[in-house]
CSV table of C-alpha atoms in Angstrom, one decimal:
chain,number,residue,atom,x,y,z
A,1,UNK,CA,-9.9,13.3,-14.0
A,2,UNK,CA,-10.6,11.6,-10.7
A,3,UNK,CA,-13.0,14.0,-9.0
A,4,UNK,CA,-16.5,13.5,-7.7
A,5,UNK,CA,-18.9,16.4,-8.0
A,6,UNK,CA,-20.6,17.1,-4.7
A,7,UNK,CA,-24.4,17.1,-4.9
A,8,UNK,CA,-25.3,19.3,-1.9
A,9,UNK,CA,-27.5,21.7,-3.8
A,10,UNK,CA,-26.0,25.0,-2.8
A,11,UNK,CA,-22.5,24.1,-3.9
A,12,UNK,CA,-22.9,21.6,-6.7
A,13,UNK,CA,-19.7,22.7,-8.3
A,14,UNK,CA,-17.6,22.0,-5.2
A,15,UNK,CA,-15.2,19.1,-6.0
A,16,UNK,CA,-13.8,16.5,-3.7
A,17,UNK,CA,-10.5,14.9,-4.4
A,18,UNK,CA,-10.5,11.2,-5.0
A,19,UNK,CA,-7.3,9.1,-4.3
A,20,UNK,CA,-6.2,6.2,-6.4
A,21,UNK,CA,-7.3,3.9,-3.5
A,22,UNK,CA,-10.9,5.0,-4.1
A,23,UNK,CA,-10.8,3.6,-7.7
A,24,UNK,CA,-12.6,0.3,-8.1
A,25,UNK,CA,-10.0,-0.7,-10.7
A,26,UNK,CA,-7.2,-0.2,-8.1
A,27,UNK,CA,-9.2,-2.1,-5.4
A,28,UNK,CA,-9.8,-5.1,-7.6
A,29,UNK,CA,-6.2,-5.1,-8.9
A,30,UNK,CA,-4.9,-5.0,-5.3
A,31,UNK,CA,-6.9,-8.1,-4.4
A,32,UNK,CA,-5.5,-9.8,-7.5
A,33,UNK,CA,-2.0,-8.7,-6.6
A,34,UNK,CA,-2.5,-10.4,-3.1
A,35,UNK,CA,-3.7,-13.6,-4.8
A,36,UNK,CA,-0.6,-13.6,-7.0
A,37,UNK,CA,1.7,-13.1,-4.0
A,38,UNK,CA,0.0,-16.2,-2.5
A,39,UNK,CA,0.9,-18.1,-5.6
A,40,UNK,CA,4.6,-17.3,-5.1
A,41,UNK,CA,4.4,-18.9,-1.7
A,42,UNK,CA,3.3,-22.1,-3.3
A,43,UNK,CA,6.2,-22.3,-5.8
A,44,UNK,CA,9.1,-24.7,-5.3
A,45,UNK,CA,12.2,-23.3,-3.6
A,46,UNK,CA,14.3,-23.4,-6.8
A,47,UNK,CA,11.8,-20.8,-8.3
A,48,UNK,CA,12.3,-18.4,-5.4
A,49,UNK,CA,14.6,-16.1,-7.4
A,50,UNK,CA,13.2,-16.7,-10.8
A,51,UNK,CA,9.5,-17.2,-11.4
A,52,UNK,CA,8.4,-16.1,-7.9
A,53,UNK,CA,10.4,-12.9,-8.2
A,54,UNK,CA,9.1,-12.2,-11.6
A,55,UNK,CA,5.5,-12.7,-10.5
A,56,UNK,CA,6.0,-10.4,-7.5
A,57,UNK,CA,7.5,-7.6,-9.7
A,58,UNK,CA,4.6,-7.9,-12.3
A,59,UNK,CA,2.0,-7.9,-9.5
A,60,UNK,CA,3.4,-4.8,-7.9
A,61,UNK,CA,3.7,-3.1,-11.3
A,62,UNK,CA,0.0,-3.8,-11.8
A,63,UNK,CA,-1.1,-1.7,-8.9
A,64,UNK,CA,1.9,0.8,-8.9
A,65,UNK,CA,1.1,1.9,-12.4
A,66,UNK,CA,-2.6,2.5,-11.6
A,67,UNK,CA,-1.4,4.6,-8.6
A,68,UNK,CA,1.3,6.5,-10.6
A,69,UNK,CA,-1.0,7.2,-13.5
A,70,UNK,CA,-3.6,8.6,-11.2
A,71,UNK,CA,-1.0,11.0,-9.9
A,72,UNK,CA,-0.4,12.5,-13.4
A,73,UNK,CA,-2.1,15.7,-14.5
A,74,UNK,CA,-2.3,15.0,-18.2
A,75,UNK,CA,-4.6,12.3,-19.6
A,76,UNK,CA,-2.0,11.0,-22.0
A,77,UNK,CA,0.3,10.3,-19.1
A,78,UNK,CA,-2.5,8.6,-17.1
A,79,UNK,CA,-3.3,6.5,-20.2
A,80,UNK,CA,0.3,5.5,-20.6
A,81,UNK,CA,0.6,4.2,-17.0
A,82,UNK,CA,-2.7,2.3,-17.2
A,83,UNK,CA,-1.5,0.7,-20.4
A,84,UNK,CA,1.6,-0.4,-18.5
A,85,UNK,CA,-0.6,-1.8,-15.8
A,86,UNK,CA,-2.6,-3.8,-18.4
A,87,UNK,CA,0.7,-5.2,-19.7
A,88,UNK,CA,1.7,-6.3,-16.2
A,89,UNK,CA,-1.7,-8.1,-15.9
A,90,UNK,CA,-1.1,-9.9,-19.2
A,91,UNK,CA,2.4,-10.9,-18.0
A,92,UNK,CA,0.8,-12.4,-14.8
A,93,UNK,CA,-1.6,-14.4,-17.0
A,94,UNK,CA,1.5,-15.8,-18.8
A,95,UNK,CA,3.1,-16.6,-15.5
A,96,UNK,CA,0.0,-18.6,-14.6
A,97,UNK,CA,0.5,-20.5,-17.8
A,98,UNK,CA,4.0,-21.3,-16.7
A,99,UNK,CA,2.7,-22.5,-13.3
A,100,UNK,CA,0.2,-24.7,-15.1
A,101,UNK,CA,2.7,-26.1,-17.6
A,102,UNK,CA,5.2,-26.9,-14.9
A,103,UNK,CA,2.5,-28.3,-12.7
A,104,UNK,CA,3.2,-25.9,-9.9
A,105,UNK,CA,-0.6,-25.2,-9.6
A,106,UNK,CA,-3.6,-27.2,-10.5
A,107,UNK,CA,-5.7,-26.4,-13.5
A,108,UNK,CA,-8.7,-25.4,-11.4
A,109,UNK,CA,-6.7,-22.9,-9.4
A,110,UNK,CA,-5.2,-21.4,-12.5
A,111,UNK,CA,-8.6,-21.2,-14.1
A,112,UNK,CA,-10.0,-19.3,-11.1
A,113,UNK,CA,-7.0,-16.9,-11.1
A,114,UNK,CA,-7.4,-16.3,-14.8
A,115,UNK,CA,-11.1,-15.5,-14.3
A,116,UNK,CA,-10.1,-13.0,-11.7
A,117,UNK,CA,-7.6,-11.5,-14.1
A,118,UNK,CA,-10.3,-11.1,-16.7
A,119,UNK,CA,-12.3,-9.1,-14.1
A,120,UNK,CA,-9.3,-6.8,-13.6
A,121,UNK,CA,-8.8,-6.5,-17.3
A,122,UNK,CA,-12.5,-5.5,-17.8
A,123,UNK,CA,-12.0,-2.7,-15.2
A,124,UNK,CA,-8.7,-1.5,-16.7
A,125,UNK,CA,-10.2,-1.3,-20.1
A,126,UNK,CA,-13.2,0.6,-18.8
A,127,UNK,CA,-10.9,3.0,-17.0
A,128,UNK,CA,-8.9,3.4,-20.2
A,129,UNK,CA,-12.1,4.2,-22.1
A,130,UNK,CA,-13.0,6.8,-19.5
A,131,UNK,CA,-9.5,8.4,-19.6
A,132,UNK,CA,-9.5,8.4,-23.4
A,133,UNK,CA,-12.9,10.1,-23.6
A,134,UNK,CA,-11.7,12.7,-21.2
A,135,UNK,CA,-8.5,13.2,-23.2
A,136,UNK,CA,-10.4,13.6,-26.5
A,137,UNK,CA,-12.5,16.3,-24.9
A,138,UNK,CA,-9.4,18.3,-24.0
A,139,UNK,CA,-7.5,19.9,-26.8
A,140,UNK,CA,-3.9,20.4,-25.8
A,141,UNK,CA,-3.2,22.7,-28.7
A,142,UNK,CA,-5.9,25.1,-27.5
A,143,UNK,CA,-4.2,28.1,-26.0
A,144,UNK,CA,-6.8,28.6,-23.2
A,145,UNK,CA,-6.1,25.0,-22.0
A,146,UNK,CA,-2.4,25.4,-22.1
A,147,UNK,CA,-2.6,28.6,-20.0
A,148,UNK,CA,-5.0,27.0,-17.5
A,149,UNK,CA,-2.9,23.8,-17.3
A,150,UNK,CA,0.3,25.8,-16.5
A,151,UNK,CA,-1.3,27.1,-13.3
A,152,UNK,CA,-1.6,23.6,-11.9
A,153,UNK,CA,2.0,22.5,-12.7
A,154,UNK,CA,3.3,24.1,-9.5
A,155,UNK,CA,0.5,22.9,-7.2
A,156,UNK,CA,1.3,20.2,-4.7
A,157,UNK,CA,-1.5,18.4,-2.9
């Protein structure tokens, strides 16, 4: 889960809550989302309701799914949302291909944005590996886990 273990000697088991905004994957994805929004401002007017709208939706989905996944208690739910985020990132790469094919952006600009997208993809895949490793260490069929998980279902932070 997204907790940092405090290392203050006396209370090493004390945990501090981490928000989705603290995740490096979210921070880098947010910067990429901003870059893709900037792309939409460069598109021709006739693309305002088509490609530009699609790019904005996918860019928002990229970061929204990271945030929503972080808010889920169970690792499989978190993983599902991160996979949606990765899908939105890949959709944005295809949108960059459209911009290149239609000559809305230069090849250098598209190449730089694709390189940034690869950085986001690396972080998403690393976060997925982390979530999957945590998920495999928790056995949902284990009765003790099921009972302890139930106590958190009614908690609100």
